[in-house]
Short mmCIF file of N, CA and C in Angstrom, two decimals:
data_model
loop_
_atom_site.label_atom_id
_atom_site.label_comp_id
_atom_site.label_asym_id
_atom_site.label_seq_id
_atom_site.Cartn_x
_atom_site.Cartn_y
_atom_site.Cartn_z
N GLN J 12 -5.94 -54.78 22.55
CA GLN J 12 -5.99 -54.91 21.11
C GLN J 12 -5.92 -53.51 20.43
N GLY J 13 -6.63 -52.55 21.02
CA GLY J 13 -6.59 -51.23 20.45
C GLY J 13 -5.23 -50.54 20.59
N VAL J 14 -4.57 -50.82 21.69
CA VAL J 14 -3.24 -50.26 21.89
C VAL J 14 -2.24 -50.90 20.89
N ARG J 15 -2.40 -52.20 20.67
CA ARG J 15 -1.52 -52.84 19.67
C ARG J 15 -1.76 -52.25 18.25
N ARG J 16 -3.02 -51.98 17.92
CA ARG J 16 -3.31 -51.39 16.61
C ARG J 16 -2.71 -49.99 16.50
N SER J 17 -2.86 -49.24 17.55
CA SER J 17 -2.29 -47.86 17.56
C SER J 17 -0.78 -47.94 17.44
N TRP J 18 -0.16 -48.84 18.13
CA TRP J 18 1.30 -48.95 18.07
C TRP J 18 1.73 -49.38 16.67
N SER J 19 0.98 -50.30 16.05
CA SER J 19 1.38 -50.72 14.70
C SER J 19 1.16 -49.62 13.67
N LEU J 20 0.14 -48.77 13.88
CA LEU J 20 -0.07 -47.63 12.99
C LEU J 20 1.05 -46.61 13.09
N LEU J 21 1.45 -46.32 14.30
CA LEU J 21 2.35 -45.19 14.54
C LEU J 21 3.81 -45.60 14.78
N ARG J 22 4.11 -46.87 14.73
CA ARG J 22 5.45 -47.35 14.99
C ARG J 22 6.48 -46.71 14.05
N ARG J 23 6.15 -46.60 12.80
CA ARG J 23 7.11 -46.05 11.81
C ARG J 23 7.31 -44.56 11.92
N ARG J 24 6.35 -43.86 12.50
CA ARG J 24 6.43 -42.39 12.63
C ARG J 24 6.33 -41.95 14.10
N PHE J 25 6.98 -42.68 14.98
CA PHE J 25 6.84 -42.46 16.42
C PHE J 25 7.31 -41.05 16.80
N TRP J 26 8.50 -40.66 16.39
CA TRP J 26 9.06 -39.37 16.82
C TRP J 26 8.27 -38.16 16.26
N PRO J 27 7.90 -38.16 14.97
CA PRO J 27 7.09 -37.03 14.53
C PRO J 27 5.75 -36.94 15.24
N VAL J 28 5.09 -38.07 15.48
CA VAL J 28 3.81 -38.07 16.18
C VAL J 28 4.01 -37.59 17.61
N LEU J 29 5.05 -38.04 18.29
CA LEU J 29 5.31 -37.60 19.64
C LEU J 29 5.61 -36.11 19.66
N GLY J 30 6.36 -35.59 18.69
CA GLY J 30 6.66 -34.20 18.62
C GLY J 30 5.40 -33.32 18.42
N ILE J 31 4.54 -33.77 17.53
CA ILE J 31 3.31 -33.04 17.28
C ILE J 31 2.41 -33.06 18.52
N ALA J 32 2.32 -34.21 19.17
CA ALA J 32 1.51 -34.29 20.39
C ALA J 32 2.06 -33.40 21.50
N LEU J 33 3.37 -33.35 21.67
CA LEU J 33 3.96 -32.50 22.67
C LEU J 33 3.75 -31.01 22.32
N LEU J 34 3.88 -30.69 21.05
CA LEU J 34 3.66 -29.29 20.64
C LEU J 34 2.21 -28.90 20.86
N ALA J 35 1.28 -29.76 20.54
CA ALA J 35 -0.14 -29.49 20.78
C ALA J 35 -0.41 -29.30 22.28
N GLY J 36 0.21 -30.13 23.09
CA GLY J 36 0.04 -29.96 24.54
C GLY J 36 0.63 -28.70 25.05
N LEU J 37 1.80 -28.31 24.54
CA LEU J 37 2.42 -27.06 24.92
C LEU J 37 1.56 -25.85 24.53
N ILE J 38 1.11 -25.84 23.31
CA ILE J 38 0.24 -24.74 22.84
C ILE J 38 -1.02 -24.68 23.67
N SER J 39 -1.63 -25.82 23.94
CA SER J 39 -2.83 -25.86 24.73
C SER J 39 -2.55 -25.33 26.15
N ASN J 40 -1.44 -25.72 26.73
CA ASN J 40 -1.08 -25.25 28.05
C ASN J 40 -0.88 -23.76 28.11
N VAL J 41 -0.13 -23.22 27.18
CA VAL J 41 0.13 -21.80 27.12
C VAL J 41 -1.16 -21.02 26.91
N LEU J 42 -2.00 -21.49 25.99
CA LEU J 42 -3.27 -20.83 25.75
C LEU J 42 -4.17 -20.88 27.00
N GLY J 43 -4.14 -22.00 27.70
CA GLY J 43 -4.91 -22.12 28.92
C GLY J 43 -4.40 -21.18 30.01
N GLN J 44 -3.09 -21.01 30.11
CA GLN J 44 -2.57 -20.08 31.10
C GLN J 44 -2.94 -18.64 30.76
N VAL J 45 -2.91 -18.30 29.49
CA VAL J 45 -3.28 -16.95 29.07
C VAL J 45 -4.75 -16.66 29.34
N LEU J 46 -5.59 -17.64 29.01
CA LEU J 46 -7.03 -17.45 29.22
C LEU J 46 -7.40 -17.45 30.70
N GLY J 47 -6.65 -18.14 31.51
CA GLY J 47 -7.02 -18.27 32.92
C GLY J 47 -6.46 -17.18 33.82
N VAL J 48 -5.55 -16.37 33.31
CA VAL J 48 -4.92 -15.40 34.17
C VAL J 48 -5.88 -14.25 34.58
N VAL J 49 -6.74 -13.78 33.72
CA VAL J 49 -7.63 -12.68 34.02
C VAL J 49 -8.68 -13.11 35.06
N PRO J 50 -9.36 -14.23 34.89
CA PRO J 50 -10.34 -14.63 35.92
C PRO J 50 -9.66 -14.94 37.29
N THR J 51 -8.45 -15.45 37.28
CA THR J 51 -7.76 -15.75 38.49
C THR J 51 -7.42 -14.46 39.26
N PHE J 52 -6.87 -13.49 38.55
CA PHE J 52 -6.57 -12.22 39.21
C PHE J 52 -7.84 -11.50 39.68
N ALA J 53 -8.90 -11.57 38.89
CA ALA J 53 -10.18 -10.98 39.29
C ALA J 53 -10.72 -11.67 40.55
N GLY J 54 -10.55 -12.98 40.60
CA GLY J 54 -10.96 -13.74 41.79
C GLY J 54 -10.15 -13.36 43.03
N LEU J 55 -8.86 -13.12 42.84
CA LEU J 55 -8.04 -12.71 43.95
C LEU J 55 -8.40 -11.30 44.44
N ILE J 56 -8.75 -10.44 43.52
CA ILE J 56 -9.11 -9.08 43.92
C ILE J 56 -10.48 -9.09 44.64
N VAL J 57 -11.42 -9.88 44.17
CA VAL J 57 -12.73 -9.93 44.77
C VAL J 57 -12.68 -10.52 46.18
N GLY J 58 -11.84 -11.50 46.39
CA GLY J 58 -11.70 -12.12 47.69
C GLY J 58 -12.19 -13.54 47.67
N LEU J 59 -11.96 -14.22 48.80
CA LEU J 59 -12.27 -15.64 48.85
C LEU J 59 -13.77 -15.96 48.89
N GLU J 60 -14.55 -15.05 49.36
CA GLU J 60 -15.97 -15.36 49.50
C GLU J 60 -16.63 -15.59 48.14
N TRP J 61 -16.39 -14.71 47.16
CA TRP J 61 -16.97 -14.87 45.83
C TRP J 61 -15.91 -15.05 44.74
N GLY J 62 -14.65 -14.92 45.07
CA GLY J 62 -13.61 -15.05 44.10
C GLY J 62 -13.46 -16.44 43.53
N TRP J 63 -13.80 -17.42 44.36
CA TRP J 63 -13.67 -18.81 43.87
C TRP J 63 -14.56 -19.05 42.64
N LEU J 64 -15.67 -18.34 42.57
CA LEU J 64 -16.57 -18.47 41.45
C LEU J 64 -15.89 -18.02 40.14
N LEU J 65 -15.19 -16.90 40.23
CA LEU J 65 -14.47 -16.39 39.05
C LEU J 65 -13.36 -17.34 38.65
N VAL J 66 -12.62 -17.88 39.63
CA VAL J 66 -11.57 -18.81 39.33
C VAL J 66 -12.12 -20.06 38.66
N ALA J 67 -13.25 -20.57 39.17
CA ALA J 67 -13.89 -21.74 38.60
C ALA J 67 -14.34 -21.46 37.16
N LEU J 68 -14.93 -20.31 36.94
CA LEU J 68 -15.35 -19.97 35.57
C LEU J 68 -14.18 -19.84 34.61
N GLY J 69 -13.08 -19.31 35.13
CA GLY J 69 -11.86 -19.24 34.32
C GLY J 69 -11.33 -20.63 33.96
N ALA J 70 -11.42 -21.56 34.92
CA ALA J 70 -10.98 -22.92 34.63
C ALA J 70 -11.88 -23.62 33.62
N ILE J 71 -13.18 -23.35 33.75
CA ILE J 71 -14.13 -23.93 32.78
C ILE J 71 -13.88 -23.40 31.39
N LEU J 72 -13.69 -22.07 31.29
CA LEU J 72 -13.39 -21.46 30.00
C LEU J 72 -12.12 -22.05 29.37
N THR J 73 -11.13 -22.18 30.21
CA THR J 73 -9.85 -22.74 29.74
C THR J 73 -10.06 -24.17 29.22
N ALA J 74 -10.79 -24.97 29.96
CA ALA J 74 -11.01 -26.36 29.54
C ALA J 74 -11.83 -26.43 28.25
N LEU J 75 -12.82 -25.52 28.12
CA LEU J 75 -13.63 -25.52 26.95
C LEU J 75 -12.87 -25.14 25.68
N VAL J 76 -11.80 -24.38 25.83
CA VAL J 76 -11.04 -23.94 24.66
C VAL J 76 -9.87 -24.92 24.37
N THR J 77 -9.20 -25.41 25.40
CA THR J 77 -7.98 -26.16 25.19
C THR J 77 -8.23 -27.66 24.94
N THR J 78 -9.24 -28.24 25.58
CA THR J 78 -9.50 -29.67 25.37
C THR J 78 -9.81 -30.03 23.91
N PRO J 79 -10.65 -29.27 23.22
CA PRO J 79 -10.88 -29.62 21.81
C PRO J 79 -9.62 -29.51 20.95
N ILE J 80 -8.69 -28.64 21.28
CA ILE J 80 -7.46 -28.51 20.50
C ILE J 80 -6.71 -29.81 20.53
N VAL J 81 -6.53 -30.35 21.72
CA VAL J 81 -5.78 -31.62 21.88
C VAL J 81 -6.53 -32.76 21.19
N ALA J 82 -7.84 -32.80 21.32
CA ALA J 82 -8.63 -33.86 20.70
C ALA J 82 -8.56 -33.76 19.19
N ILE J 83 -8.63 -32.57 18.66
CA ILE J 83 -8.55 -32.42 17.19
C ILE J 83 -7.21 -32.85 16.65
N VAL J 84 -6.15 -32.50 17.35
CA VAL J 84 -4.81 -32.90 16.94
C VAL J 84 -4.66 -34.42 16.96
N ALA J 85 -5.17 -35.07 18.01
CA ALA J 85 -5.10 -36.51 18.09
C ALA J 85 -5.91 -37.17 16.98
N THR J 86 -7.06 -36.64 16.67
CA THR J 86 -7.87 -37.21 15.61
C THR J 86 -7.21 -37.04 14.24
N LEU J 87 -6.64 -35.88 14.01
CA LEU J 87 -5.94 -35.64 12.71
C LEU J 87 -4.74 -36.55 12.61
N GLN J 88 -4.03 -36.79 13.71
CA GLN J 88 -2.88 -37.71 13.63
C GLN J 88 -3.33 -39.15 13.31
N TYR J 89 -4.47 -39.53 13.88
CA TYR J 89 -5.01 -40.87 13.61
C TYR J 89 -5.38 -41.03 12.15
N PHE J 90 -6.13 -40.04 11.60
CA PHE J 90 -6.50 -40.15 10.20
C PHE J 90 -5.30 -40.05 9.26
N ASP J 91 -4.31 -39.24 9.64
CA ASP J 91 -3.09 -39.15 8.84
C ASP J 91 -2.38 -40.51 8.78
N ALA J 92 -2.33 -41.19 9.91
CA ALA J 92 -1.68 -42.51 9.96
C ALA J 92 -2.46 -43.53 9.14
N ARG J 93 -3.79 -43.47 9.21
CA ARG J 93 -4.57 -44.38 8.41
C ARG J 93 -4.45 -44.12 6.95
N ILE J 94 -4.37 -42.84 6.57
CA ILE J 94 -4.21 -42.53 5.15
C ILE J 94 -2.84 -42.95 4.66
N ARG J 95 -1.80 -42.71 5.42
CA ARG J 95 -0.44 -43.03 5.00
C ARG J 95 -0.17 -44.54 4.92
N PHE J 96 -0.68 -45.31 5.89
CA PHE J 96 -0.29 -46.71 6.00
C PHE J 96 -1.35 -47.71 5.60
N GLU J 97 -2.65 -47.33 5.60
CA GLU J 97 -3.71 -48.25 5.25
C GLU J 97 -4.48 -47.84 4.01
N GLY J 98 -4.18 -46.70 3.42
CA GLY J 98 -4.89 -46.25 2.23
C GLY J 98 -6.35 -45.97 2.50
N PHE J 99 -6.61 -45.35 3.68
CA PHE J 99 -7.98 -45.11 4.10
C PHE J 99 -8.72 -44.18 3.12
N ASP J 100 -8.01 -43.21 2.53
CA ASP J 100 -8.66 -42.33 1.60
C ASP J 100 -9.12 -43.08 0.35
N LEU J 101 -8.38 -44.07 -0.07
CA LEU J 101 -8.77 -44.87 -1.21
C LEU J 101 -9.98 -45.73 -0.88
N GLN J 102 -10.06 -46.23 0.35
CA GLN J 102 -11.22 -47.02 0.77
C GLN J 102 -12.48 -46.18 0.74
N VAL J 103 -12.42 -44.94 1.16
CA VAL J 103 -13.57 -44.06 1.15
C VAL J 103 -13.99 -43.78 -0.28
N ILE J 104 -13.04 -43.49 -1.15
CA ILE J 104 -13.37 -43.23 -2.55
C ILE J 104 -13.99 -44.45 -3.20
N ALA J 105 -13.43 -45.65 -2.93
CA ALA J 105 -13.95 -46.87 -3.52
C ALA J 105 -15.36 -47.18 -2.99
N ALA J 106 -15.62 -46.87 -1.74
CA ALA J 106 -16.96 -47.11 -1.20
C ALA J 106 -17.98 -46.19 -1.86
N GLU J 107 -17.58 -44.97 -2.22
CA GLU J 107 -18.50 -44.06 -2.90
C GLU J 107 -18.75 -44.44 -4.33
N LEU J 108 -17.82 -45.15 -4.96
CA LEU J 108 -17.94 -45.52 -6.35
C LEU J 108 -18.62 -46.85 -6.54
N GLY J 109 -18.79 -47.62 -5.47
CA GLY J 109 -19.32 -48.96 -5.57
C GLY J 109 -20.76 -49.00 -6.08
N PRO J 110 -21.14 -50.13 -6.70
CA PRO J 110 -22.51 -50.25 -7.25
C PRO J 110 -23.58 -50.42 -6.19
N ALA J 111 -23.21 -50.72 -4.96
CA ALA J 111 -24.21 -50.96 -3.91
C ALA J 111 -24.81 -49.65 -3.38
N ARG J 112 -24.21 -48.57 -3.74
CA ARG J 112 -24.71 -47.30 -3.22
C ARG J 112 -25.99 -46.91 -4.01
N ALA J 113 -27.02 -46.61 -3.24
CA ALA J 113 -28.30 -46.22 -3.87
C ALA J 113 -28.23 -44.77 -4.38
N ARG J 114 -28.72 -44.57 -5.56
CA ARG J 114 -28.72 -43.23 -6.14
C ARG J 114 -30.14 -42.71 -6.17
N LEU J 115 -30.30 -41.48 -5.83
CA LEU J 115 -31.66 -40.88 -5.83
C LEU J 115 -31.90 -40.14 -7.11
#
């Protein structure tokens, strides 16, 4: 059911959404490679006994930086689709203006 809703939201803008997702993935990949190159080379220089620790720390650093980028892009695309096709921004404004909201 969730996949059907996603498809109905993004059906009309499939190619732009796909392009943005691929671009975000490409940027994340390049950034991850740049961030991971120094710890990897340092791990190779240190040797196998302790170098694996540097390589692992580089992978963790890369994941900590690149994973949120992809998640943020996906979230922004979702809210963009809801605003464009469902009027989500108007729903939020209407909810704030409603009489049921308690005022302090």
